[in-house]
XYZ file of C-alpha atoms in Angstrom:
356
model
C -4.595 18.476 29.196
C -3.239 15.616 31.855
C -5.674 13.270 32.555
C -7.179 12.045 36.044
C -4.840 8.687 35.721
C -1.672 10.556 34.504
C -2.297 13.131 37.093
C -2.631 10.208 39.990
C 0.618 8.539 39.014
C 2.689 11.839 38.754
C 1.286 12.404 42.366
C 1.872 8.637 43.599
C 6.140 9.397 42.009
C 6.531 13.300 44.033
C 4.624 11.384 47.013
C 7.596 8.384 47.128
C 10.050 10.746 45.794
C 9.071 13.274 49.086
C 9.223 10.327 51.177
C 12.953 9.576 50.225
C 13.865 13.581 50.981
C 13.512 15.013 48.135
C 11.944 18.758 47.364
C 8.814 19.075 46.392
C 9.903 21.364 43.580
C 12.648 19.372 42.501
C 10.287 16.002 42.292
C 7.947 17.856 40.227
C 10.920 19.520 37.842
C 11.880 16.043 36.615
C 7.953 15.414 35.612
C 8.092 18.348 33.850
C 5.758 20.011 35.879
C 5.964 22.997 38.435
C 5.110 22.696 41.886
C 2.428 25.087 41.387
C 0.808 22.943 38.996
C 1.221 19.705 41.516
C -0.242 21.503 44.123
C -3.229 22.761 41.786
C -3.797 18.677 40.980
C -3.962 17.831 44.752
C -6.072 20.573 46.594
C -8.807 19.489 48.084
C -7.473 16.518 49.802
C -7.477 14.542 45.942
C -6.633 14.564 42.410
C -8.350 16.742 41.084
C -9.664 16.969 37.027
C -9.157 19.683 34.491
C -11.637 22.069 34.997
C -11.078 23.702 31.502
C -13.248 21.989 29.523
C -16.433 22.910 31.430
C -15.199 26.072 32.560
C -17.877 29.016 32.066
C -15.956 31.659 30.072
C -17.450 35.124 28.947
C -17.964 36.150 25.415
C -15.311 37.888 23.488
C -16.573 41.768 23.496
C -15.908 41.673 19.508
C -18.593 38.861 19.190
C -21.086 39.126 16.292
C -24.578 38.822 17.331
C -26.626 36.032 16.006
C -28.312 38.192 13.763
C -25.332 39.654 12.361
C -23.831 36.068 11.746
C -27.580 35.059 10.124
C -26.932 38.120 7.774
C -23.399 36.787 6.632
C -24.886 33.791 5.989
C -28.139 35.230 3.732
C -25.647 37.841 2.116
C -23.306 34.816 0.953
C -26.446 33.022 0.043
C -27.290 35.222 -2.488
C -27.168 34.181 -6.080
C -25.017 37.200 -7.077
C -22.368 35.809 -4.474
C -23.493 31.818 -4.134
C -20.183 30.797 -6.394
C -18.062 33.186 -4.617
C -15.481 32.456 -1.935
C -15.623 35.044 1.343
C -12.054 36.603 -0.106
C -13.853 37.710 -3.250
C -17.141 38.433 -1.564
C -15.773 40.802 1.157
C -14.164 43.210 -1.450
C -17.082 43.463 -3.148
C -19.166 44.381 -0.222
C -16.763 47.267 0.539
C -17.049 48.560 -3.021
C -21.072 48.913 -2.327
C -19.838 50.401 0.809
C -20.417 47.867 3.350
C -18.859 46.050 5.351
C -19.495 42.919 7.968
C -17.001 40.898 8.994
C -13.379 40.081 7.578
C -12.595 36.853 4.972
C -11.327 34.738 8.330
C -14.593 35.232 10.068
C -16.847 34.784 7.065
C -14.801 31.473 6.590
C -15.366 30.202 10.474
C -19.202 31.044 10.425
C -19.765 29.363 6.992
C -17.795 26.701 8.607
C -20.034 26.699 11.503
C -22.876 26.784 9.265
C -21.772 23.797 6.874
C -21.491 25.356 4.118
C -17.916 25.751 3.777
C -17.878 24.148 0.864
C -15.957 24.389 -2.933
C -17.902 27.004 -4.667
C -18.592 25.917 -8.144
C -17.059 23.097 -9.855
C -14.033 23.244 -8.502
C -13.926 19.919 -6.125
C -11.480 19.411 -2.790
C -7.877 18.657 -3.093
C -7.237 14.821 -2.729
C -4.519 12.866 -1.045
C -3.000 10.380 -3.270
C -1.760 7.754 -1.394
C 2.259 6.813 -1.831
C 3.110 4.609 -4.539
C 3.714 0.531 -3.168
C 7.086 -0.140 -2.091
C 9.510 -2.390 -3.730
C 13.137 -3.772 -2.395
C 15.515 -4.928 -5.320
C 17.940 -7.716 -3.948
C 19.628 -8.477 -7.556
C 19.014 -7.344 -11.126
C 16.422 -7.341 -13.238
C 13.998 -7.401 -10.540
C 12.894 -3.275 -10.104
C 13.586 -1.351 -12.949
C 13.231 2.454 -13.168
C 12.302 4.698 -16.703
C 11.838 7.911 -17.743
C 11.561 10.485 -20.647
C 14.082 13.471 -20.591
C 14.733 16.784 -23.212
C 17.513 17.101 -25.026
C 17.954 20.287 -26.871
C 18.026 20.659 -30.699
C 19.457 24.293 -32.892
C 15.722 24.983 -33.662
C 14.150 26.903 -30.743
C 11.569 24.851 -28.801
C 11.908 21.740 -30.359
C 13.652 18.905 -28.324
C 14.496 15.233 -28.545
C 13.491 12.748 -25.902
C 15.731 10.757 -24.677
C 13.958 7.396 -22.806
C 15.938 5.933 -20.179
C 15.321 2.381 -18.681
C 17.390 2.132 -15.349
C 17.818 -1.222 -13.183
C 17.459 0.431 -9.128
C 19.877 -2.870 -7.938
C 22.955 -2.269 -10.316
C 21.896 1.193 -11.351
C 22.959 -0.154 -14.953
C 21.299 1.228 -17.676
C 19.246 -1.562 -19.522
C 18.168 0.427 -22.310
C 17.881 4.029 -24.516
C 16.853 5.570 -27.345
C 16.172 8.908 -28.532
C 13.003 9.780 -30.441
C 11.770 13.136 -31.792
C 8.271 12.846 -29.900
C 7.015 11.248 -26.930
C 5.009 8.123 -27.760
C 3.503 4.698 -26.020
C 4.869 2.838 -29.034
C 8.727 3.747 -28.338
C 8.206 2.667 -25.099
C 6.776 -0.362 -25.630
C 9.062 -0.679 -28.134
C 12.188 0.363 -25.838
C 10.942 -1.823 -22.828
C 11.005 -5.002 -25.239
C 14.326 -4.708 -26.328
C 15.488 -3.914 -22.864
C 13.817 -7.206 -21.406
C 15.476 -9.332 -24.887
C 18.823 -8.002 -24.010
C 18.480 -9.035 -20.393
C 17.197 -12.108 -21.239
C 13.809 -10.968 -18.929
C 12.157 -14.296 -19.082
C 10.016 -14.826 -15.838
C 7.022 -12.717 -15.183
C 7.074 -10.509 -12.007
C 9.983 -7.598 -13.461
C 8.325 -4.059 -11.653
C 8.722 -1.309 -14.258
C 8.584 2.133 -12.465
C 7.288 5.512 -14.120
C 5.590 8.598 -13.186
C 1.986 9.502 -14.801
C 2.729 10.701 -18.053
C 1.044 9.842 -21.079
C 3.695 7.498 -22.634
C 3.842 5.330 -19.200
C -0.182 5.129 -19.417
C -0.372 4.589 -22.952
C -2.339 1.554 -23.893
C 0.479 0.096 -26.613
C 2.963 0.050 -23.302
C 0.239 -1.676 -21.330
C -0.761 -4.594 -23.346
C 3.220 -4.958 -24.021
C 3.827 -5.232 -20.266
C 1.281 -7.228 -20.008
C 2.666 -9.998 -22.862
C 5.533 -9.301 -21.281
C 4.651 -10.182 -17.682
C 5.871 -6.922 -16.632
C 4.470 -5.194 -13.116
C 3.243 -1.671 -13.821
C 4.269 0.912 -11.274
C 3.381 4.688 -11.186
C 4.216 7.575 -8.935
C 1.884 10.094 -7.797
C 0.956 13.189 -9.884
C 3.605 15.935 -10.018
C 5.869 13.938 -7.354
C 9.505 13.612 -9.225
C 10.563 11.991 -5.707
C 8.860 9.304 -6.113
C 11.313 8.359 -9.114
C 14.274 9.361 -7.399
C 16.770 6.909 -9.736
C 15.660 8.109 -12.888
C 16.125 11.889 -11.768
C 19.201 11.032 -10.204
C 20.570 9.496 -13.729
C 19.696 12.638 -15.622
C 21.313 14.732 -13.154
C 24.279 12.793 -13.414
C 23.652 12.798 -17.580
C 23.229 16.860 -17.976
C 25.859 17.684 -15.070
C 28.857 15.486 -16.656
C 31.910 17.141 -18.104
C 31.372 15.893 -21.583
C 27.912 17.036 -21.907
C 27.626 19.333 -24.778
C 27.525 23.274 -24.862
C 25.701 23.859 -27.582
C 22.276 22.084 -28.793
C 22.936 19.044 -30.573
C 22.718 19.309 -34.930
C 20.868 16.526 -35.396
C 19.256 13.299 -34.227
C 22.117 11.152 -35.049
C 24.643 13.573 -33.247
C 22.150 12.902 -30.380
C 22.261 8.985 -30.380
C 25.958 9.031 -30.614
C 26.562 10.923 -27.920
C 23.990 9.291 -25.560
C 25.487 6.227 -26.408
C 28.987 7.295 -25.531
C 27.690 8.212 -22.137
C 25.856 4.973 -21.745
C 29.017 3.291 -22.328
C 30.632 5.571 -20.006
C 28.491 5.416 -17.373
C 27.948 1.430 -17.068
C 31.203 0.703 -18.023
C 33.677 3.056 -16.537
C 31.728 5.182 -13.967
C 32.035 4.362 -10.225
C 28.412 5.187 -8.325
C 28.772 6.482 -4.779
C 25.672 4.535 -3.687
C 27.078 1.451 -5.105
C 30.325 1.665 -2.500
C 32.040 2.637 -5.889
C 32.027 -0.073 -8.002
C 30.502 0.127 -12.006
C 26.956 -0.248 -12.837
C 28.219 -3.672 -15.060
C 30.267 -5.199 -11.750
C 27.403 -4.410 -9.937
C 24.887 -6.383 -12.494
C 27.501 -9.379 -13.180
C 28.024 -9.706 -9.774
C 31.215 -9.124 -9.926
C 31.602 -5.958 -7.257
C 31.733 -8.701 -3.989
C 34.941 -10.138 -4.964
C 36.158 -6.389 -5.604
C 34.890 -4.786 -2.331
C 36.246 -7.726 -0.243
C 39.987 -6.967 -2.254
C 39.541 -3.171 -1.183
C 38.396 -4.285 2.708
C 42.062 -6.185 2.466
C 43.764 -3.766 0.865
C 42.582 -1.422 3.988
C 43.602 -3.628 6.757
C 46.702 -4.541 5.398
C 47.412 -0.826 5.432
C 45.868 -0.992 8.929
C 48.227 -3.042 9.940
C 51.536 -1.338 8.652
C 50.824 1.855 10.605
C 47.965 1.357 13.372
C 48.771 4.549 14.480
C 47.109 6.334 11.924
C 43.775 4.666 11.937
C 41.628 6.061 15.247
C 38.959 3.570 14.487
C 37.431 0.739 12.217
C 38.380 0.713 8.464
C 36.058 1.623 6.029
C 32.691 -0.308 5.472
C 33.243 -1.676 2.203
C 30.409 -4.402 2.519
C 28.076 -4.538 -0.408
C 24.538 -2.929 -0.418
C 22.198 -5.869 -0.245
C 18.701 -3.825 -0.420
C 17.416 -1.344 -2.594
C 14.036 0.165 -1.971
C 11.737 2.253 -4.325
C 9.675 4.468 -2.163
C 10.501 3.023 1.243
C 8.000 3.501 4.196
C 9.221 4.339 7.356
C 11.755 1.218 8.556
C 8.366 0.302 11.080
C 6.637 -0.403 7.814
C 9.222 -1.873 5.875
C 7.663 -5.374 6.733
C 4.386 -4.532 6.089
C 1.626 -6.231 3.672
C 2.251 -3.268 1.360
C 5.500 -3.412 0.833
C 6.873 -6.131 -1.293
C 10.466 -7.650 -1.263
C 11.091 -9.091 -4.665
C 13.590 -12.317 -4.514
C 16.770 -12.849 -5.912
């Protein structure tokens, strides 16, 4: 519905657009309006208001009488149906050989009624508001971890592999594989990580999802000693830890991955440490403008993007006639965000930029 004052200004803009030679019809087609509708607005010598609202309408034919809608009500009322939703309570009303209404209009007149409510203890779904966002602008500042199978030759039974990932560098700070899931290898894991960083000042934001080995109380207190920020995504959301499901992607999808289950625990590590070395080392991340996970941590990748940008204007300049436009944008990434909000809310309260 237009209201009164949008409804006066369209009018004022055909009126001056009329008064210039225009056609009606052709004023009101830019609004978005037809003429018909303009000349509905303006009979009567004014603007008139939408009438819908208080207009007097007659009841639908199909209509339910108040007494039949007071019998839905008492029949759903009834103890033998009081935990029962309308979709269970209408089939069994037809197999007694009656029937009132259909599940949609049961629904709307409990609704009307108030008591469209969970039946028994089941309680309303909840929204879980989005995990706090966090923008890495160097390493060590955001790091990323996770818990991931690994298959073994006895059917069922896995090993986990935990992964600690830094978001900036997308280096991986720390592993180990384990033959359960526990608080203690985290804590354990997340220690060593922080010593071989040399972690020293409090404010590093550890990322997980909800699982019991992220929650665990051992992990806690060590983050905690640690000076470590806790961060969690929400329940059964595996976008909310986008880098750590990106890494085993990458992990489970490379060439050397193995085709058959892995013997043993040992044949495990030494493989996952291969790939580690691999990965940081030798492998050259598209969101990193293809530079290693180590250049990217030492700092190192500026000096080799600004080589490449020369590399491509010299070639730019040997044969412009190849090159239609710029060369390619080999300027380093400066942010990373965990969960970004919309780029409105990027500089909100809730949204934290950690410093370099």
């Amino acid at each position: 519905m237009t209201s009164i004052p949008d409804r006066r200004q369209a009018f004022e803009l055909v009126e001056q657009a009329m008064a210039q030679g225009a056609r009606q019809a052709k004023a009101c087609e830019l609004l978005g309006i037809s003429a018909r509708t303009y000349q509905r607005w303006t009979r009567k010598g004014g603007i008139v208001p939408d009438g819908r609202p208080e207009a007097s309408r007659p009841a639908p034919a199909n209509r339910l009488s108040e007494a039949e809608r007071a019998h839905i009500v008492e029949v759903c009322n009834r103890p033998e149906y009081a935990n029962l939703p309308p979709c269970q309570i209408v089939p069994a009303l037809a197999d007694q050989g009656e029937y009132l209404a259909s599940e949609s209009t049961f629904y709307r007149i409990l609704r009307e009624a108030g008591q469209a409510n969970r039946r028994g203890r089941a309680q309303p779904p909840r929204r879980r508001a989005k995990p706090k966002s966090y923008c890495a602008t160097g390493p060590n500042q955001v790091w990323s971890w996770d818990i991931t199978y690994l298959a073994s030759t006895i059917r069922g039974a896995f090993y986990r592999l935990y992964l600690v990932l830094d978001i900036y560098s997308r280096k991986i700070v720390g592993w180990e594989v384990h033959e359960r899931e526990s608080a203690a290898h985290a804590a354990e894991l997340i220690r060593k990580a922080c010593l071989a960083e040399k972690v020293t000042r409090p404010g590093l934001v550890l990322h997980a999802d909800n699982g019991s080995p992220m929650k665990g109380a051992t992990l806690m207190a060590t983050l905690q000693q640690l000076g470590v920020v806790p961060s969690f995504s929400r329940p059964s959301v595996s976008n909310d830890n986008p880098y750590s499901e990106s890494l085993f992607r990458t992990l489970k999808y490379t060439p050397t991955w193995p085709q058959k289950p892995f013997e043993s625990l040992n044949a495990a590590r030494q493989w996952v440490h291969e790939f580690v070395s691999w990965y940081n080392g030798s492998h050259r991340h598209s969101a990193l403008k293809f530079v290693t996970p180590n250049e990217r941590h030492e700092g190192r990748d500026t000096v080799l993007l600004a080589k490449r940008k020369a590399v491509y204007e010299t070639a730019r300049k040997r044969h412009p006639e190849r090159w239609s436009g710029p060369t390619r944008n080999w300027e380093p990434v400066v942010e990373v965000w965990l969960n970004p909000d919309c780029p409105q809310a990027l500089a909100g309260p809730e949204n934290e930029r950690i410093a370099a």
